[in-house]
Coordinates of C-alpha atoms and ligand atoms in Angstrom, one line a residue:
M1 CA -31.3 22.6 -23.1
D2 CA -29.9 25.1 -21.0
E3 CA -26.7 24.4 -20.1
K4 CA -26.6 26.5 -17.0
I5 CA -28.0 24.0 -15.2
F6 CA -24.0 22.5 -14.9
N7 CA -22.8 25.8 -13.6
L8 CA -21.7 26.3 -10.3
D9 CA -21.5 29.8 -8.8
L10 CA -19.4 30.8 -5.9
Q11 CA -21.5 30.0 -3.2
Q12 CA -21.9 26.8 -4.1
L13 CA -18.7 25.5 -5.2
K14 CA -17.7 27.1 -1.2
D15 CA -20.4 24.1 -0.1
I16 CA -18.3 21.2 -1.7
V17 CA -15.5 22.9 -0.4
L18 CA -17.1 22.7 3.3
D19 CA -18.5 19.5 2.4
F20 CA -15.1 17.7 1.1
R21 CA -13.2 19.1 4.2
K22 CA -16.0 18.0 6.7
K23 CA -16.0 13.8 4.8
L24 CA -11.9 14.1 4.6
E25 CA -11.6 14.7 8.7
N26 CA -14.1 12.1 8.9
G27 CA -11.9 9.5 6.7
L28 CA -8.9 10.9 8.9
E29 CA -10.9 9.6 12.1
K30 CA -13.5 6.6 11.2
D31 CA -13.5 3.5 8.4
N32 CA -15.0 3.2 5.8
T33 CA -16.6 6.7 5.1
E34 CA -17.0 8.3 2.4
I35 CA -14.1 9.5 1.8
A36 CA -12.1 6.5 2.3
C37 CA -9.1 8.2 3.2
L38 CA -6.7 4.8 2.9
P39 CA -2.9 5.3 4.8
T40 CA -0.2 3.6 2.4
F41 CA 2.0 1.9 5.0
I42 CA 5.5 2.3 2.3
Q43 CA 7.0 5.9 3.2
P44 CA 9.7 6.6 0.0
K45 CA 12.8 5.9 1.6
K46 CA 14.8 9.1 2.6
G47 CA 17.6 10.2 0.4
K48 CA 18.3 8.7 -3.4
V49 CA 16.6 5.6 -4.0
N50 CA 18.9 3.4 -6.5
G51 CA 17.8 0.3 -8.2
K52 CA 15.4 -1.6 -10.7
S53 CA 12.6 -2.6 -10.8
V54 CA 9.3 -3.9 -13.5
V55 CA 6.7 -1.6 -12.9
L56 CA 3.3 -2.8 -13.6
D57 CA 0.5 0.3 -14.3
L58 CA -3.3 -1.2 -13.7
G59 CA -5.6 1.9 -14.8
G60 CA -8.6 1.8 -16.1
T61 CA -8.5 0.9 -19.8
N62 CA -4.5 0.4 -20.1
Y63 CA -2.6 -2.0 -19.2
R64 CA 1.5 -1.0 -19.0
V65 CA 4.7 -2.9 -18.0
A66 CA 8.4 -1.2 -18.3
T67 CA 12.1 -2.2 -16.4
V68 CA 12.9 0.8 -14.8
D69 CA 16.5 1.6 -13.6
I70 CA 16.7 4.8 -10.7
N71 CA 20.8 5.9 -10.3
E72 CA 22.0 9.4 -9.6
N73 CA 20.5 10.8 -13.0
G74 CA 17.3 10.3 -12.8
A75 CA 14.9 7.1 -14.4
V76 CA 15.7 5.5 -17.0
I77 CA 12.3 3.6 -18.4
H78 CA 12.6 0.3 -21.2
P79 CA 10.7 1.0 -23.6
E80 CA 10.4 4.5 -23.4
N81 CA 7.0 5.0 -22.1
G82 CA 5.8 1.5 -20.7
W83 CA 4.7 -1.1 -23.3
K84 CA 1.0 -1.0 -23.1
K85 CA -1.9 -2.4 -24.0
D86 CA -5.4 -1.9 -23.9
L87 CA -7.7 -3.9 -21.3
S88 CA -10.8 -3.2 -21.4
V89 CA -11.9 -6.0 -22.0
M90 CA -11.4 -6.9 -18.0
K91 CA -14.2 -5.2 -17.9
S92 CA -16.4 -7.8 -20.0
P93 CA -18.4 -10.5 -17.4
G94 CA -17.4 -13.2 -16.7
F95 CA -13.4 -12.3 -16.9
S96 CA -12.3 -13.9 -14.3
E97 CA -8.5 -13.3 -12.3
D98 CA -7.2 -15.7 -13.6
D99 CA -7.9 -14.4 -17.1
L100 CA -6.5 -10.8 -15.6
F101 CA -3.3 -12.6 -14.2
K102 CA -3.0 -14.0 -17.9
E103 CA -3.1 -10.7 -19.6
M104 CA -0.4 -8.7 -17.4
A105 CA 2.0 -12.1 -17.4
D106 CA 2.7 -12.3 -20.8
P107 CA 4.4 -8.9 -21.5
I108 CA 5.8 -9.5 -18.1
Y109 CA 7.7 -12.5 -19.3
E110 CA 9.1 -10.0 -22.7
T111 CA 10.8 -7.5 -20.1
K112 CA 14.8 -8.5 -20.2
R113 CA 16.0 -9.5 -16.3
D114 CA 19.3 -10.2 -15.3
G115 CA 19.1 -10.8 -12.0
E116 CA 16.1 -11.3 -9.6
M117 CA 14.2 -8.0 -9.8
P118 CA 11.0 -6.3 -6.9
I119 CA 7.9 -5.4 -9.1
G120 CA 6.1 -2.2 -7.7
Y121 CA 3.1 -2.4 -8.9
C122 CA 0.8 0.9 -9.3
F123 CA -2.9 -0.8 -8.9
S124 CA -5.1 2.2 -9.3
Y125 CA -8.5 0.9 -7.7
P126 CA -9.5 1.3 -3.7
A127 CA -7.6 -0.8 -1.8
E128 CA -6.0 -0.9 2.0
S129 CA -2.6 -1.1 2.5
L130 CA -0.9 -3.8 4.4
K131 CA 2.3 -3.5 6.1
D132 CA 4.2 -5.8 3.7
G133 CA 3.7 -3.6 1.0
D134 CA 1.1 -5.5 -0.6
A135 CA -2.5 -4.1 -0.4
K136 CA -6.3 -5.7 0.3
L137 CA -8.8 -4.7 -2.8
L138 CA -11.6 -3.3 -1.0
R139 CA -14.0 -2.8 -4.2
W140 CA -13.4 -2.2 -7.7
T141 CA -14.7 1.2 -9.6
K142 CA -14.5 2.5 -13.4
G143 CA -17.0 -0.7 -14.5
V144 CA -15.1 -3.4 -13.1
N145 CA -16.2 -6.4 -10.8
I146 CA -14.1 -9.4 -11.3
N147 CA -15.6 -10.5 -7.8
E148 CA -13.6 -13.1 -6.5
M149 CA -10.8 -10.9 -6.2
V150 CA -12.7 -8.7 -3.5
D151 CA -11.5 -8.3 0.3
K152 CA -7.9 -10.6 -1.2
P153 CA -5.0 -9.2 -1.4
V154 CA -4.0 -7.7 -4.8
G155 CA 0.0 -8.3 -4.5
K156 CA 0.5 -11.9 -3.6
P157 CA -1.3 -14.3 -5.7
L158 CA -0.1 -12.3 -8.6
L159 CA 3.5 -12.7 -8.0
D160 CA 3.0 -16.1 -7.1
Y161 CA 1.8 -16.4 -10.9
L162 CA 4.5 -15.0 -12.2
N163 CA 7.2 -17.0 -10.2
K164 CA 5.8 -20.4 -11.4
G165 CA 6.5 -19.3 -15.0
T166 CA 9.3 -17.1 -14.8
E167 CA 13.7 -17.1 -14.5
P168 CA 15.1 -14.9 -12.8
K169 CA 12.2 -14.9 -9.9
F170 CA 11.1 -12.2 -8.9
S171 CA 11.6 -10.6 -5.0
N172 CA 8.7 -9.0 -3.8
I173 CA 6.1 -6.7 -5.3
K174 CA 4.8 -3.7 -3.5
I175 CA 1.3 -2.1 -4.3
I176 CA 0.6 1.2 -5.1
N177 CA -2.7 3.8 -6.2
D178 CA -1.6 5.9 -8.9
T179 CA -2.7 8.7 -7.0
V180 CA 0.0 7.9 -4.7
A181 CA 3.0 7.4 -7.0
S182 CA 2.4 10.8 -8.9
L183 CA 2.3 11.7 -5.4
F184 CA 6.2 10.3 -4.9
A185 CA 7.2 11.1 -7.8
G186 CA 6.7 14.5 -7.0
L187 CA 9.0 14.6 -4.1
T188 CA 11.9 14.0 -6.4
K189 CA 11.5 18.1 -6.8
P190 CA 12.3 18.8 -4.1
G191 CA 11.6 23.1 -2.3
Y192 CA 7.9 22.6 -0.9
D193 CA 6.4 22.4 1.6
T194 CA 3.7 19.7 0.8
Y195 CA 3.0 17.4 -2.2
I196 CA 0.3 16.5 -3.5
G197 CA -1.0 13.3 -5.9
L198 CA -4.0 14.3 -8.2
I199 CA -5.4 12.0 -11.0
V200 CA -8.1 13.4 -13.7
G201 CA -8.9 10.6 -16.4
T202 CA -10.6 7.6 -16.7
G203 CA -11.8 8.3 -12.9
T204 CA -10.6 10.8 -10.6
N205 CA -8.8 10.7 -7.0
L206 CA -6.5 12.3 -4.7
A207 CA -3.5 11.6 -2.7
A208 CA -1.2 13.7 -0.2
M209 CA 1.1 13.8 2.7
M210 CA -0.4 13.8 6.1
R211 CA 0.9 14.0 9.8
P212 CA 0.7 11.1 11.8
D213 CA -1.3 12.2 14.8
K214 CA -3.9 13.4 12.6
I215 CA -4.7 10.6 11.6
K216 CA -6.5 9.3 14.3
K217 CA -8.0 6.3 13.0
L218 CA -4.6 4.8 13.0
K219 CA -4.0 1.5 15.5
P220 CA -0.5 1.2 17.4
S221 CA -0.4 -2.3 15.5
D222 CA -0.5 -0.3 12.3
E223 CA 3.0 0.6 13.9
V224 CA 3.8 3.8 12.0
D225 CA 6.9 5.8 12.5
M226 CA 4.8 8.9 14.5
N227 CA 7.4 11.3 12.8
A228 CA 7.2 11.0 9.3
L229 CA 5.0 12.2 7.0
I230 CA 2.1 9.2 5.7
P231 CA 0.8 8.7 2.3
I232 CA -3.0 8.8 2.4
N233 CA -4.9 7.7 0.2
L234 CA -8.2 9.7 0.0
E235 CA -10.1 8.0 -2.7
S236 CA -12.1 11.0 -3.7
G237 CA -13.7 9.6 -6.0
N238 CA -16.5 8.5 -3.6
F239 CA -17.6 11.9 -2.7
F240 CA -21.1 12.9 -2.9
P241 CA -20.8 16.9 -3.6
P242 CA -23.7 18.9 -2.4
H243 CA -25.0 20.8 -5.9
L244 CA -25.2 17.5 -8.5
I245 CA -28.4 17.9 -10.6
N246 CA -31.1 15.5 -11.4
I247 CA -29.0 14.2 -15.0
D248 CA -26.2 13.6 -12.3
N249 CA -29.0 10.8 -11.1
I250 CA -29.4 9.5 -14.1
V251 CA -25.3 9.0 -15.3
D252 CA -25.4 7.3 -12.0
E253 CA -28.6 4.9 -12.9
H254 CA -27.6 3.7 -14.9
S255 CA -24.2 2.9 -14.2
D256 CA -21.9 0.5 -12.4
K257 CA -21.8 0.5 -8.3
K258 CA -25.7 2.6 -8.8
G259 CA -25.1 5.6 -5.6
A260 CA -21.1 4.8 -5.0
Q261 CA -17.9 7.6 -7.0
R262 CA -20.7 9.9 -7.7
F263 CA -17.9 12.9 -7.5
E264 CA -15.9 10.4 -10.4
K265 CA -19.6 10.4 -12.9
A266 CA -19.7 14.3 -12.9
V267 CA -15.5 15.0 -13.6
S268 CA -13.9 11.6 -14.7
G269 CA -13.3 11.0 -18.3
M270 CA -15.4 7.6 -18.5
Y271 CA -19.0 9.5 -17.4
L272 CA -18.5 13.3 -18.8
G273 CA -19.6 11.5 -22.4
E274 CA -22.2 9.8 -20.4
I275 CA -23.3 13.1 -18.6
L276 CA -23.8 14.5 -22.4
K277 CA -26.0 11.5 -24.0
A278 CA -28.7 12.3 -20.7
S279 CA -28.6 15.8 -21.3
F280 CA -30.1 14.9 -24.5
P281 CA -32.6 12.1 -24.0
L282 CA -34.1 12.5 -26.9
N283 CA -31.1 12.0 -29.5
K284 CA -29.2 9.2 -30.9
F285 CA -25.0 8.8 -30.0
E286 CA -22.5 6.4 -30.5
D287 CA -22.0 3.8 -28.1
K288 CA -18.3 5.2 -27.2
F289 CA -18.7 8.3 -26.7
D290 CA -16.6 9.4 -24.0
A291 CA -14.5 12.7 -22.4
Q292 CA -12.4 12.3 -25.7
K293 CA -14.7 12.6 -27.6
L294 CA -16.3 15.6 -25.6
T295 CA -13.3 17.2 -26.1
S296 CA -13.0 16.8 -29.8
M297 CA -16.7 17.8 -29.6
M298 CA -15.0 21.4 -28.5
S299 CA -11.9 21.8 -30.3
Y300 CA -13.8 20.8 -33.8
P301 CA -17.0 22.6 -33.5
D302 CA -18.2 22.3 -36.9
V303 CA -18.9 19.4 -37.4
Y304 CA -21.1 18.9 -34.5
K305 CA -25.2 20.7 -34.1
E306 CA -24.0 24.0 -32.0
E307 CA -26.3 22.6 -28.8
Y308 CA -24.1 19.6 -28.3
V309 CA -20.9 21.8 -28.4
R310 CA -22.0 24.6 -25.7
V311 CA -23.3 21.6 -23.3
A312 CA -19.4 19.6 -24.1
R313 CA -17.9 22.9 -23.1
Q314 CA -20.0 23.5 -20.2
I315 CA -19.7 19.3 -18.8
Y316 CA -16.4 20.0 -19.5
H317 CA -15.9 23.4 -17.3
R318 CA -17.7 21.8 -14.1
S319 CA -16.3 19.2 -14.0
A320 CA -12.5 21.4 -13.2
A321 CA -14.7 23.5 -11.4
L322 CA -15.7 20.2 -9.2
V323 CA -11.6 19.4 -9.0
A324 CA -10.6 22.8 -8.0
A325 CA -13.6 22.1 -5.0
S326 CA -11.8 19.3 -3.9
L327 CA -8.2 20.4 -4.0
A328 CA -9.2 23.9 -1.7
G329 CA -11.2 21.7 0.7
L330 CA -7.6 19.2 0.6
I331 CA -5.7 22.3 1.0
S332 CA -7.1 23.9 3.2
V333 CA -6.7 20.7 6.0
L334 CA -3.5 20.2 4.9
H335 CA -3.3 24.1 6.3
D336 CA -5.4 23.5 9.5
H337 CA -2.8 20.6 10.5
D338 CA 0.6 22.8 9.5
N339 CA -0.1 26.8 9.2
S340 CA 3.6 26.8 7.8
I341 CA 2.8 25.5 4.3
R342 CA 3.2 27.8 2.0
K343 CA 4.5 26.4 -1.2
I344 CA 2.6 23.2 -2.7
M345 CA 4.1 21.0 -5.5
L346 CA 0.6 19.1 -7.7
T347 CA 1.7 16.4 -9.6
A348 CA -0.5 15.6 -12.7
E349 CA -1.7 13.2 -14.4
G350 CA -4.5 11.6 -16.8
S351 CA -5.8 12.7 -19.7
L352 CA -8.1 14.6 -18.9
F353 CA -6.4 16.7 -16.9
W354 CA -4.3 17.6 -19.7
S355 CA -6.8 18.0 -22.4
S356 CA -7.3 20.6 -24.0
D357 CA -10.4 23.2 -26.0
K358 CA -8.7 24.7 -29.1
N359 CA -11.1 27.0 -28.3
G360 CA -11.4 28.1 -25.0
P361 CA -9.2 27.1 -22.0
D362 CA -7.6 24.1 -21.4
Y363 CA -8.5 21.9 -18.2
K364 CA -5.6 22.1 -16.1
E365 CA -6.4 26.4 -16.6
L366 CA -9.3 26.2 -15.3
V367 CA -9.2 24.2 -12.7
T368 CA -6.2 26.1 -11.5
E369 CA -7.6 29.3 -11.9
K370 CA -11.0 28.0 -9.9
L371 CA -8.4 27.3 -7.2
A372 CA -6.7 30.1 -6.8
T373 CA -10.4 31.8 -6.1
L374 CA -11.5 29.5 -4.2
L375 CA -8.4 29.1 -1.8
K376 CA -8.7 33.7 -1.5
E377 CA -12.1 33.0 -0.3
L378 CA -11.5 30.9 2.3
G379 CA -8.2 33.2 3.4
L380 CA -5.8 31.5 2.3
G381 CA -4.5 33.4 -1.4
D382 CA -1.1 33.6 -0.3
I383 CA -0.4 29.4 -0.6
Q384 CA 1.4 28.3 -4.0
V385 CA 0.3 25.5 -5.9
D386 CA 2.7 24.2 -8.8
V387 CA 0.8 21.9 -11.2
N388 CA 3.8 19.2 -12.3
Q389 CA 3.3 17.7 -15.6
M390 CA 6.0 14.7 -15.3
P391 CA 6.4 12.4 -17.8
N392 CA 5.6 8.6 -16.8
A393 CA 5.2 10.0 -12.9
N394 CA 3.0 6.8 -12.6
L395 CA 6.1 5.0 -13.7
I396 CA 8.6 6.7 -11.6
G397 CA 6.6 6.8 -8.5
T398 CA 5.8 3.3 -8.4
A399 CA 9.1 2.3 -8.9
I400 CA 10.4 4.7 -5.9
A401 CA 7.3 2.5 -4.1
A402 CA 9.0 -0.9 -5.3
L403 CA 12.8 0.1 -4.1
S404 CA 11.2 1.6 -0.9
Ligands
GLC501 C1 -10.8 5.4 -9.2 C2 -10.2 4.4 -8.3 C3 -9.0 5.2 -7.6 C4 -8.2 5.9 -8.5 C5 -8.8 6.3 -9.2 C6 -7.9 7.4 -10.9 O1 -11.8 6.7 -8.9 O2 -10.9 4.0 -7.0 O3 -8.6 4.5 -7.2 O4 -6.9 6.5 -8.3 O5 -9.9 6.0 -10.4 O6 -7.1 6.2 -11.4

């Protein structure tokens, strides 16, 4: 097959940037749009936050629990990278809310707590932030479908469930998206004009701080402080970019939630293997073929068909180019909102974003190079974007939310 079909030339990428921009602006104006732009009604406390919390991180495949102690010297996480459990079982048919709470509760009960503590819950699915710090689940993504949880608060039922079975009780629960958690973790590094959170792992998504006067859909009843920036979870995985190809349609056809998350299905770890499989419809592949498998093909090409390796690399490169285009779209909107923006801190999490190709440029390099080219094309070449890799950014950002 001709792997060039995955190539996106500069003009095509510019089309994608402009389309992203337009849909992002639409999301700031109205509800229920393709790029949802969900405001988060948790603002990180000004000055230093201090205190202990229990942090839960429910992503796509893994679940993590940790106690996080934030003090003058930084964050102490126990155990070091959180206690990790594979929760891919939550994707199986018939898996219920009660099953989920049970799975989640066991390791939480194991945490050592010397008094009442709040919970920070990094919940990596589209959810509408509520004024009390909880959030209402809008829909599931990434192959999960626990229907009875949709349209209901995510935090309160879990808090009640946990408090029935433990002492000391938990005092409170705050829900934030993983992109917002990354962004919050980045805020601990001062000296930037603005901050962005990016995830490229099982799924993909972006968050940014926005001026409330630019978020036209905010209502007086939201009671936001008009002088403070609002964290926005873009839910950019649902963007439907131009210039996807027929193979993308086939992947969508065979995936969960047909028609939704089209950007995510072309970019993120959960789907890259599916794109490769769909590129060779007559050949046989293993069932579990994720992005890790794809990158190992590129790094250890000798044991694979040469054709597979070439196509795998093109799929990887296109994913990075698409992420760069979405970032360029977001940055151009942020710059429109505030022309003085010059230095941006981008805190990125996700195994695909930090993956490497032993025989070519790494993913992060591919993104930053393409982003620089696109920003220059947009007349924004003087904007500097620093990519920040912060160990346990999600846990730290969520702890900040729990204590804010
Ligand atoms: C999916 C979710 C989104 C999350 C992203 C990365 O796109 O809908 O909420 O941020 O995955 O985990």
